[in-house]
mmCIF file of N, CA and C in Angstrom:
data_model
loop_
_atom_site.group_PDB
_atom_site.id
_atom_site.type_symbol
_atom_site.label_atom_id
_atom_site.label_comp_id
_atom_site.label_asym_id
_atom_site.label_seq_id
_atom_site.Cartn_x
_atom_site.Cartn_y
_atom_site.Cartn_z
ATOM 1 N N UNK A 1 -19.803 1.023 1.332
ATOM 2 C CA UNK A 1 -19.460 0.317 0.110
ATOM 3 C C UNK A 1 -19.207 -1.142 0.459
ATOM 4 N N UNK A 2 -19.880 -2.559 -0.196
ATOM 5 C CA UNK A 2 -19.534 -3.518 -0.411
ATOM 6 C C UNK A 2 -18.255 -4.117 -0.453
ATOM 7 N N UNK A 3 -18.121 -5.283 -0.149
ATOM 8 C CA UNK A 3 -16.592 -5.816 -0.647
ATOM 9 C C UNK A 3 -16.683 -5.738 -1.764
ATOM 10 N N UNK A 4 -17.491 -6.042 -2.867
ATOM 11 C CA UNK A 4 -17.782 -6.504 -4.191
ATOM 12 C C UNK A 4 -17.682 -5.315 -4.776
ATOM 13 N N UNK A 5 -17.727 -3.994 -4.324
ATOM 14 C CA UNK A 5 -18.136 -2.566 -5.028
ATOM 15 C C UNK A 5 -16.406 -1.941 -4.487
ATOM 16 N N UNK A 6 -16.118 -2.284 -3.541
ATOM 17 C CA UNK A 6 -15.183 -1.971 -3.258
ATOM 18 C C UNK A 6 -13.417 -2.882 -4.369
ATOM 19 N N UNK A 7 -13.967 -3.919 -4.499
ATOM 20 C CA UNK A 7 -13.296 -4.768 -5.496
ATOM 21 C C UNK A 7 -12.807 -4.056 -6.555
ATOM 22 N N UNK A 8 -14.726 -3.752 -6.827
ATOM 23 C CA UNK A 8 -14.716 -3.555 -8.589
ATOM 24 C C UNK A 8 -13.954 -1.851 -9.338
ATOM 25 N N UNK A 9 -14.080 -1.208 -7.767
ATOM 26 C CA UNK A 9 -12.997 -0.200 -8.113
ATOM 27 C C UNK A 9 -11.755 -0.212 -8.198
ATOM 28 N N UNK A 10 -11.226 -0.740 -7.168
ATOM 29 C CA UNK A 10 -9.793 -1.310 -7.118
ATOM 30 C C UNK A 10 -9.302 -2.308 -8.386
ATOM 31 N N UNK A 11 -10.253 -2.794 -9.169
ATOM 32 C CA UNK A 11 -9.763 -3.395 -10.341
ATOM 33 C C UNK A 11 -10.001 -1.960 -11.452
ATOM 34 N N UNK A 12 -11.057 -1.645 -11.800
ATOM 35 C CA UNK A 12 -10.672 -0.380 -12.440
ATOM 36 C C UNK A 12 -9.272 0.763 -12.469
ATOM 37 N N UNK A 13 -9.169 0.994 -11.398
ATOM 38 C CA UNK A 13 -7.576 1.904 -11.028
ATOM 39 C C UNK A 13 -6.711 0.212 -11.702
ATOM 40 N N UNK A 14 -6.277 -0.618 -11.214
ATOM 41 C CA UNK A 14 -5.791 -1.377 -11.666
ATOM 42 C C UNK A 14 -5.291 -2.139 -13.231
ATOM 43 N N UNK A 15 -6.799 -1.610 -13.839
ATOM 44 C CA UNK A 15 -6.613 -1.239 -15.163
ATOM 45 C C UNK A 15 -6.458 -0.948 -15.962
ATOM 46 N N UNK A 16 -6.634 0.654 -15.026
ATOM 47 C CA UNK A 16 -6.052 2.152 -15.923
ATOM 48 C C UNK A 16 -5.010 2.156 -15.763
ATOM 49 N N UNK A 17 -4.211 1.539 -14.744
ATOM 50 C CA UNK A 17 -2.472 1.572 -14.620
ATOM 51 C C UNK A 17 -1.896 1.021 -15.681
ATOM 52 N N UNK A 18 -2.456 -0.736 -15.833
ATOM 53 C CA UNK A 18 -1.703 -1.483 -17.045
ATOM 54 C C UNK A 18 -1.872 -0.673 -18.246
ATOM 55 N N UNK A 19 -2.904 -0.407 -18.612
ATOM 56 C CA UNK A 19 -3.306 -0.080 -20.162
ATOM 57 C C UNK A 19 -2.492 1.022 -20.225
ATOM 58 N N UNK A 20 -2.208 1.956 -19.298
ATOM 59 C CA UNK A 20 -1.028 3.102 -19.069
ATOM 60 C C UNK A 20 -0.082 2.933 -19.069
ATOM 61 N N UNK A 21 0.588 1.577 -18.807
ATOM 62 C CA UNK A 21 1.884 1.314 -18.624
ATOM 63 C C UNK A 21 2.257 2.384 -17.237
ATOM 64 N N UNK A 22 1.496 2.247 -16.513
ATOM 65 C CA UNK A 22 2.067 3.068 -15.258
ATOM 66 C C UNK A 22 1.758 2.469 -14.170
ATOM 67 N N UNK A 23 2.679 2.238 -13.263
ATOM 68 C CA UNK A 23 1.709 1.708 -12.031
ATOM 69 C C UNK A 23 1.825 2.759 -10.791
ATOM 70 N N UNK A 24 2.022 3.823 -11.242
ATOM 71 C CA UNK A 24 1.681 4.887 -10.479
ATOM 72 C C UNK A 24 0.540 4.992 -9.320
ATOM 73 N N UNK A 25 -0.705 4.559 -9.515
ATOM 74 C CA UNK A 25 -1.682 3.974 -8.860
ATOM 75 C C UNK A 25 -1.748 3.086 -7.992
ATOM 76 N N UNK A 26 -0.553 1.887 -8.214
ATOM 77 C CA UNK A 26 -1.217 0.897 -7.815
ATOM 78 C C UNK A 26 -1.492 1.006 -6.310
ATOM 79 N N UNK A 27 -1.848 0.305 -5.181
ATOM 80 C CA UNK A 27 -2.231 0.467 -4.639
ATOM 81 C C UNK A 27 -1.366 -0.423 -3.286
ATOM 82 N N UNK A 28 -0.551 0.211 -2.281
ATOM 83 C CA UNK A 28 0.017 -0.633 -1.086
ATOM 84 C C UNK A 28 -0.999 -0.170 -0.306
ATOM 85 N N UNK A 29 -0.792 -1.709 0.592
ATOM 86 C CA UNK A 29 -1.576 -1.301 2.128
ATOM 87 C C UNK A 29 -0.569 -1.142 3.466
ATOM 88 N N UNK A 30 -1.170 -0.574 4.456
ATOM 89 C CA UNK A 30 -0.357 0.147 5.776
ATOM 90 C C UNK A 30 -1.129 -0.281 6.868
ATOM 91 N N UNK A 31 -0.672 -0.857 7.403
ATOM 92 C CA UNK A 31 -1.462 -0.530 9.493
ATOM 93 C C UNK A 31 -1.569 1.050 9.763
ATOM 94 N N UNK A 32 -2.573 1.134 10.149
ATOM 95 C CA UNK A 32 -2.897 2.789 10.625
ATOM 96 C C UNK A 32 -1.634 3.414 11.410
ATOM 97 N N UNK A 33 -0.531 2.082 12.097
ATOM 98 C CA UNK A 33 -0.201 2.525 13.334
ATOM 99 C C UNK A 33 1.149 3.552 12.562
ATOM 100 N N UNK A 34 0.958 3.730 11.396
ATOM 101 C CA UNK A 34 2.228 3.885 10.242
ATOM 102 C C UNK A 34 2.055 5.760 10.564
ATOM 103 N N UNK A 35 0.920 6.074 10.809
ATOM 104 C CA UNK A 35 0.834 7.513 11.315
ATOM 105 C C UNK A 35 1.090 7.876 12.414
ATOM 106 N N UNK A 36 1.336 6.651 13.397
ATOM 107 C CA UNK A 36 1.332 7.316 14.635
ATOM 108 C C UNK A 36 3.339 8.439 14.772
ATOM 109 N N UNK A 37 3.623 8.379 13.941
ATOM 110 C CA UNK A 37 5.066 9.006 13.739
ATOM 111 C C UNK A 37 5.067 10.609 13.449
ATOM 112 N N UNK A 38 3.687 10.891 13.356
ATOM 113 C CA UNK A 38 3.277 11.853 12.908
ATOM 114 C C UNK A 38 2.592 13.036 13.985
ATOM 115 N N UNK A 39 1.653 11.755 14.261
ATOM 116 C CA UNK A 39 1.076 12.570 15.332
ATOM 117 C C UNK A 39 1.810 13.508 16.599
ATOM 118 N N UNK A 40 1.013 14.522 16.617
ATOM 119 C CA UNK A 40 1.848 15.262 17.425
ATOM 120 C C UNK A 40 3.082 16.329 17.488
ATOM 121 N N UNK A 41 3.289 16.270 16.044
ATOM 122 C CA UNK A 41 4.757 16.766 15.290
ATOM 123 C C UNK A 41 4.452 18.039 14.998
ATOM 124 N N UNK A 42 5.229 18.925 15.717
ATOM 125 C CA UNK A 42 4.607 20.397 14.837
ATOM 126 C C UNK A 42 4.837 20.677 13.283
ATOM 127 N N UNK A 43 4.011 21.243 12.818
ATOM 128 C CA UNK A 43 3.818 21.428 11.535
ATOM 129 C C UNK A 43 3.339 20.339 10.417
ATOM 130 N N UNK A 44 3.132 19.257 10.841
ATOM 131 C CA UNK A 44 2.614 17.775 10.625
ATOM 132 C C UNK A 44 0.762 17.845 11.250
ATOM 133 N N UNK A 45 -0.087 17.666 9.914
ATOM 134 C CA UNK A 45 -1.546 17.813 10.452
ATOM 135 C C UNK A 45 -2.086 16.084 10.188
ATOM 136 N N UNK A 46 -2.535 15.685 9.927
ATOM 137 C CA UNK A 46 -3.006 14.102 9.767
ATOM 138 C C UNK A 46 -4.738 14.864 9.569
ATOM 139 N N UNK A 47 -5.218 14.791 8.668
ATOM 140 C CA UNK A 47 -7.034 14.550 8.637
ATOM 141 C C UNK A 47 -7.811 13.637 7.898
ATOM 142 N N UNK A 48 -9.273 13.691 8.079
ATOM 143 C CA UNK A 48 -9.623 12.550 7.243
ATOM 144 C C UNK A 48 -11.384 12.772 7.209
ATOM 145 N N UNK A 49 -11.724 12.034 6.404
ATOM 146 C CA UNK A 49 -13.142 11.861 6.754
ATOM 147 C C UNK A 49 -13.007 10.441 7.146
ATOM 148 N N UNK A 50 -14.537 9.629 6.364
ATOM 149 C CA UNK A 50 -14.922 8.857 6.788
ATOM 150 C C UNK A 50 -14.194 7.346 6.258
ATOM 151 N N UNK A 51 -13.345 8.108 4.830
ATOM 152 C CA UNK A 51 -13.118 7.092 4.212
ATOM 153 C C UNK A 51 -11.486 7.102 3.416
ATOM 154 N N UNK A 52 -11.445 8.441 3.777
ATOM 155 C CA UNK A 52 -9.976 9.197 2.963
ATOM 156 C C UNK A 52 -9.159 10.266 4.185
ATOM 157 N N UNK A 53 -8.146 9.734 3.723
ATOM 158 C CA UNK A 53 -7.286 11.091 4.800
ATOM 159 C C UNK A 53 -5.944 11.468 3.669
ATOM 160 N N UNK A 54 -5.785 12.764 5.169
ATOM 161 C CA UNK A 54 -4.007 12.952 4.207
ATOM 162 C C UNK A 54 -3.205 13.232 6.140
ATOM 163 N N UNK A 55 -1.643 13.126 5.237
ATOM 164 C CA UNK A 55 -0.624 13.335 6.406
ATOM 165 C C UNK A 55 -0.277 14.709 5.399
ATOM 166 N N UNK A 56 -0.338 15.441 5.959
ATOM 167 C CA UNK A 56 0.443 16.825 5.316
ATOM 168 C C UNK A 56 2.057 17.942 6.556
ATOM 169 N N UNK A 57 3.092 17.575 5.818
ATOM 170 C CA UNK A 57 3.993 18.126 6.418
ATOM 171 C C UNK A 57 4.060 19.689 5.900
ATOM 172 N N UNK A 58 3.978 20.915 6.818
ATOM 173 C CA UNK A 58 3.966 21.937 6.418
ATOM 174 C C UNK A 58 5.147 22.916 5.359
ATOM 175 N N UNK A 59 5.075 23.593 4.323
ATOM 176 C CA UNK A 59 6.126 23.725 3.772
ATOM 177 C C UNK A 59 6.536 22.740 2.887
ATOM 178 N N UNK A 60 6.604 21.150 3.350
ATOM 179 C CA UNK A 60 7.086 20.115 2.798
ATOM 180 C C UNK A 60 5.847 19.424 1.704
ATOM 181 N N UNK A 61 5.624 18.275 1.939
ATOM 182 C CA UNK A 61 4.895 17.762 1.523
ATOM 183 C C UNK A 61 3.389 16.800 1.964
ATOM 184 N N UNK A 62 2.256 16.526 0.906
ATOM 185 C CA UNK A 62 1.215 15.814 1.557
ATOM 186 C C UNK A 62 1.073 13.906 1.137
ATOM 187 N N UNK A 63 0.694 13.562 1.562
ATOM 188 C CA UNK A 63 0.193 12.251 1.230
ATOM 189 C C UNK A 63 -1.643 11.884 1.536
ATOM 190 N N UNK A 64 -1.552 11.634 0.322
ATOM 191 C CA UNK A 64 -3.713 11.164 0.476
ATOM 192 C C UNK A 64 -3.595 9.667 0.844
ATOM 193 N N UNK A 65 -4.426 9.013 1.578
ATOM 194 C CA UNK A 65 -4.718 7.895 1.755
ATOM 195 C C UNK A 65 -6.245 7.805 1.987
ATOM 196 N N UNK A 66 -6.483 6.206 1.595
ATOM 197 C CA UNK A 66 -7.531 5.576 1.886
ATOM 198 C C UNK A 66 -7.713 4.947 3.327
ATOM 199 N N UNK A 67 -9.276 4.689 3.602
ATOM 200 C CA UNK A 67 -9.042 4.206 5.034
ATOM 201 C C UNK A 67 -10.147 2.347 4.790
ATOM 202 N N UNK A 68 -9.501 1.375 4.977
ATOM 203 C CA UNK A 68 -10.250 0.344 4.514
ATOM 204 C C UNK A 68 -11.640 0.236 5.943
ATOM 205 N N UNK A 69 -12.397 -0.185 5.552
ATOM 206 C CA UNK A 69 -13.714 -0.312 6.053
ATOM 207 C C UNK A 69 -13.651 -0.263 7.523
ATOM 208 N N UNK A 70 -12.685 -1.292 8.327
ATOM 209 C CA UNK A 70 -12.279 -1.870 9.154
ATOM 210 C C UNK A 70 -11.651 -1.105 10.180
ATOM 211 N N UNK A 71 -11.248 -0.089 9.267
ATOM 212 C CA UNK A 71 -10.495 1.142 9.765
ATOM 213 C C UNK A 71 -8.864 0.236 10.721
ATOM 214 N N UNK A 72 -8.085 -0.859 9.975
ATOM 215 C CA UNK A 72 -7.106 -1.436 10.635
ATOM 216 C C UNK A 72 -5.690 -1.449 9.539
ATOM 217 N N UNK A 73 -6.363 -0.823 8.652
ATOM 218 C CA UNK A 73 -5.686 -0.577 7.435
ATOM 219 C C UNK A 73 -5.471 0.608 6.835
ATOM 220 N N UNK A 74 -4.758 1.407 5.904
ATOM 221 C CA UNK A 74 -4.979 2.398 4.910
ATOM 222 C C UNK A 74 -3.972 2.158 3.791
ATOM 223 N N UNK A 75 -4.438 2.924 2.661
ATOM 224 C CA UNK A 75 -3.884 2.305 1.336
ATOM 225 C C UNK A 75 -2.948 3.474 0.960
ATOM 226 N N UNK A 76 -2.427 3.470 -0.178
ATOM 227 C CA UNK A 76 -1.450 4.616 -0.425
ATOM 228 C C UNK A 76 -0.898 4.302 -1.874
ATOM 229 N N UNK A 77 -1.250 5.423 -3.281
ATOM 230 C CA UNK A 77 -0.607 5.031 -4.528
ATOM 231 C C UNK A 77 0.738 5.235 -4.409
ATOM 232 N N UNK A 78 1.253 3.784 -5.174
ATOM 233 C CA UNK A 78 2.505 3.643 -4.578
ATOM 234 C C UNK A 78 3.471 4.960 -5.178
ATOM 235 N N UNK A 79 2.626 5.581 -6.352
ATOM 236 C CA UNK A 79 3.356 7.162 -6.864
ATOM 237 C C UNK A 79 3.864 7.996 -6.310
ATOM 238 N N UNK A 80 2.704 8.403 -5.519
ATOM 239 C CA UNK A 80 2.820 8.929 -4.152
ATOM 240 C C UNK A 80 3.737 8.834 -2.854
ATOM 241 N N UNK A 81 3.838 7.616 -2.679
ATOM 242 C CA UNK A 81 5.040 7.278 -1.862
ATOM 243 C C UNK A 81 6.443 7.276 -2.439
ATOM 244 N N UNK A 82 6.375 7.180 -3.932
ATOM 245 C CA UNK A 82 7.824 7.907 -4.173
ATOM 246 C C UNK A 82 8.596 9.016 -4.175
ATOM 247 N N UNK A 83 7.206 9.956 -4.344
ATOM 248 C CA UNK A 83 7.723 11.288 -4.208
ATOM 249 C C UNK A 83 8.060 11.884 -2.539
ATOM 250 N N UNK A 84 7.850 10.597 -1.895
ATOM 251 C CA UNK A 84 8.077 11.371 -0.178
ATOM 252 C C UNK A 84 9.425 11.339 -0.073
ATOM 253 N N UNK A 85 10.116 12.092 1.016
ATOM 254 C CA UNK A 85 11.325 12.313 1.477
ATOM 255 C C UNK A 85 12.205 10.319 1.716
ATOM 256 N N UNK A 86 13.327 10.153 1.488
ATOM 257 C CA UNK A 86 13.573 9.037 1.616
ATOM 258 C C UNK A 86 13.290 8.400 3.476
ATOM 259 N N UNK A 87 13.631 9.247 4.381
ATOM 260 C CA UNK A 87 13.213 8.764 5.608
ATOM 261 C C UNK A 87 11.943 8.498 5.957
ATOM 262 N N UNK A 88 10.796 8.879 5.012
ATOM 263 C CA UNK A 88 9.738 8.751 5.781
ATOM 264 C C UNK A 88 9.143 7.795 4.259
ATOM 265 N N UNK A 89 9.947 7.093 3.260
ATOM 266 C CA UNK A 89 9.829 5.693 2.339
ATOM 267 C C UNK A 89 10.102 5.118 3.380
ATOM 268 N N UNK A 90 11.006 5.400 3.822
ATOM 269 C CA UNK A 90 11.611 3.933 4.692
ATOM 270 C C UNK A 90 10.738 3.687 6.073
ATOM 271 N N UNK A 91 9.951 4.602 6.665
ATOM 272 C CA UNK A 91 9.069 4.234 7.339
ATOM 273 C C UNK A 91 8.186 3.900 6.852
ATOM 274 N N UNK A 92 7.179 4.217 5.810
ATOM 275 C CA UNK A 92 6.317 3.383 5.446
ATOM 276 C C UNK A 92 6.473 2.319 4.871
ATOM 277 N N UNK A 93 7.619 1.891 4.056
ATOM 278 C CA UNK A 93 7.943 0.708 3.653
ATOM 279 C C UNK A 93 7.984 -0.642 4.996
ATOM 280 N N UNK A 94 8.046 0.377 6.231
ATOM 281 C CA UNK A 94 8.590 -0.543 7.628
ATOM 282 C C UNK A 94 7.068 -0.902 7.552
ATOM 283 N N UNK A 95 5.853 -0.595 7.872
ATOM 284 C CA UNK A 95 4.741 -0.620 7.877
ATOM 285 C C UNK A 95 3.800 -1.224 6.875
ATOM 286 N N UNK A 96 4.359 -1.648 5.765
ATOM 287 C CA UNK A 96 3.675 -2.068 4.300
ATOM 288 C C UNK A 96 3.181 -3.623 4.749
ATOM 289 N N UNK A 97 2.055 -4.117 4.688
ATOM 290 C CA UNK A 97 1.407 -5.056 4.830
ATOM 291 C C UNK A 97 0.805 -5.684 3.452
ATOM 292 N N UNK A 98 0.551 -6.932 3.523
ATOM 293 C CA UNK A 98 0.713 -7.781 1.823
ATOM 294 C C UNK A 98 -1.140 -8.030 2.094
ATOM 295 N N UNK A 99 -1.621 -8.104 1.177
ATOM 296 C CA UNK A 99 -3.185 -9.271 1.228
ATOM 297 C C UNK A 99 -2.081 -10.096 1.468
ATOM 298 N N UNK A 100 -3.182 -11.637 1.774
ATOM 299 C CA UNK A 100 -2.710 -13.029 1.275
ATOM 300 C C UNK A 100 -1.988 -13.467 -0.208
ATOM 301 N N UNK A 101 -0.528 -13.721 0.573
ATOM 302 C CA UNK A 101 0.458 -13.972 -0.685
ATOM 303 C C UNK A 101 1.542 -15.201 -0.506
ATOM 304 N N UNK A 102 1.841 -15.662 -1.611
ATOM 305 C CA UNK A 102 2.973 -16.233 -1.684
ATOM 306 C C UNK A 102 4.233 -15.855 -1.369
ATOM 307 N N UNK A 103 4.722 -16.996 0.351
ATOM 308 C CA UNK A 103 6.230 -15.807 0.493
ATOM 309 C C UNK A 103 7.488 -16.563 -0.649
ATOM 310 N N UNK A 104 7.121 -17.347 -0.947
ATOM 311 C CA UNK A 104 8.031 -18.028 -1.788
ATOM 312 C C UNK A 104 8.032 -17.216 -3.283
ATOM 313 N N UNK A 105 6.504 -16.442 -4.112
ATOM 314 C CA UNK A 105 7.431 -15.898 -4.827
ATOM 315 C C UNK A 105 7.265 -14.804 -4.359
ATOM 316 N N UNK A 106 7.372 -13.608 -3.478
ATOM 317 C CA UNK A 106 7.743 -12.487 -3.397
ATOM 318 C C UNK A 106 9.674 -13.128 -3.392
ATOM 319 N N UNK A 107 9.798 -13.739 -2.821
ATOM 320 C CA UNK A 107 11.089 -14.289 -2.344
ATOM 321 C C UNK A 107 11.830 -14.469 -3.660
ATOM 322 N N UNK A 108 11.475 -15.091 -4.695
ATOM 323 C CA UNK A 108 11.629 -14.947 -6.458
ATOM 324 C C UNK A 108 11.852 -13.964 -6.886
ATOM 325 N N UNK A 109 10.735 -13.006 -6.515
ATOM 326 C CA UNK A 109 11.196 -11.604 -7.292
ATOM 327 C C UNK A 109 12.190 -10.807 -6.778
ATOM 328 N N UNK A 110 13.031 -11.586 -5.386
ATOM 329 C CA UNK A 110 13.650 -10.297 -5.296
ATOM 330 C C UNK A 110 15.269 -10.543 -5.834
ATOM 331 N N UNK A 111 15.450 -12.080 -6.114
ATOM 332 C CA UNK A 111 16.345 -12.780 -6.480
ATOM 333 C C UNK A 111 15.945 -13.734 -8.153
ATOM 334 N N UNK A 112 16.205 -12.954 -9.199
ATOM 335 C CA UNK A 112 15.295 -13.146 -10.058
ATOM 336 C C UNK A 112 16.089 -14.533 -10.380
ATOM 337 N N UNK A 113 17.001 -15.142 -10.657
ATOM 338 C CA UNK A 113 17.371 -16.081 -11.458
ATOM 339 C C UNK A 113 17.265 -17.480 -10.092
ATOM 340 N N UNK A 114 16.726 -16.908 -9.047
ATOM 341 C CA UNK A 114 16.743 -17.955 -7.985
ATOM 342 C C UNK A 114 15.220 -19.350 -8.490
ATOM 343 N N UNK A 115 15.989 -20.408 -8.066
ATOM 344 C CA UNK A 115 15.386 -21.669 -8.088
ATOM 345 C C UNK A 115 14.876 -22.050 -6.673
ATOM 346 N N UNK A 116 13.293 -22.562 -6.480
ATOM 347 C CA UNK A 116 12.279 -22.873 -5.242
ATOM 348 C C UNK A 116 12.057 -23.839 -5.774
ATOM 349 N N UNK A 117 12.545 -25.229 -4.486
ATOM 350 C CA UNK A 117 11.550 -25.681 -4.665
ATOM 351 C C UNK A 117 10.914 -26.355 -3.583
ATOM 352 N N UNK A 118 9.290 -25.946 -3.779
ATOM 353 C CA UNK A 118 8.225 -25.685 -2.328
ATOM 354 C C UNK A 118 7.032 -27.134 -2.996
ATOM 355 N N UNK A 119 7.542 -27.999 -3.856
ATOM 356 C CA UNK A 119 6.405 -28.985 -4.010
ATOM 357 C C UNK A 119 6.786 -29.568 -5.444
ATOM 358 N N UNK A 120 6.108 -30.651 -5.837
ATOM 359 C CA UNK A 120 5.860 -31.244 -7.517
ATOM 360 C C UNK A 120 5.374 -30.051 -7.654
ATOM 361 N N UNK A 121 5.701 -29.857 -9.564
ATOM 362 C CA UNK A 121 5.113 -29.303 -10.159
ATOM 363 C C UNK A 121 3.557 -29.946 -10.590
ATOM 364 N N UNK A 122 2.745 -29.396 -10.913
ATOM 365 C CA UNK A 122 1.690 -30.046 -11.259
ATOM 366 C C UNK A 122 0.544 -28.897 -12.103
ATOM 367 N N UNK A 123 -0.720 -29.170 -12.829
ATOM 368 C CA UNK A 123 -1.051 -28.716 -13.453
ATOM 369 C C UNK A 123 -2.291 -28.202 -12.696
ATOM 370 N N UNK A 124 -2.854 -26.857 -12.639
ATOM 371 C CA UNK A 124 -3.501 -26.234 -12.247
ATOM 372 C C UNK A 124 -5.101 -26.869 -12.521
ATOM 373 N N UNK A 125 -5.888 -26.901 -11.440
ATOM 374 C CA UNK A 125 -6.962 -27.974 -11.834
ATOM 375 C C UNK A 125 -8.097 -26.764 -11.323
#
């Protein structure tokens, strides 16, 4: 799959979330190395094909993931990661990697009434 084909899905799911009012879907990314906690664990299987995997704890619970092209990445609906046990949120949250972003406003949202300032204001050209 294309970057461009690969895009145009990831905006679809993206779409169906808003118009849902759910962002159940949306989509975090992970360093692969976010499984290595896994590996090896009895009753803990990790599989995959070429493009999709899951971590499945036996008895407990599974998680599906994506595997990005590059294979240096994998994705995860962030739905999904709520329903995991809180120790193993907090490991993947340790592992959560951004695209290219603004740290100034992630830094906004987490302090909502907070004031930045990173430049003139100016009008988008």
């Amino acid at each position: 799959m294309t970057q461009q084909e690969s895009d145009s899905v990831f905006q679809v799911v993206l779409r169906r979330a808003l118009a849902a009012g759910d962002p159940a879907n949306a989509q975090v990314h992970f360093t692969t190395d976010v499984l290595d906690r896994y590996k090896g664990v009895e009753g803990v299987s990790i599989i995959r094909t070429d493009t999709v995997g899951r971590v499945r704890k036996q008895g407990g619970w599974s998680l599906d993931f994506g595997i990005a092209p590059d294979e240096t990445l994998i994705h995860v609906s962030i739905g999904d990661l709520i329903a995991l046990p809180e120790a193993d949120r907090q490991h993947w949250a340790f592992h959560a990697r951004t695209l290219p972003a603004s740290k100034m406003f992630l830094q906004m949202r987490l302090s909502a009434n907070a004031c930045y300032d990173d430049g003139e204001v100016r009008a988008w050209e």
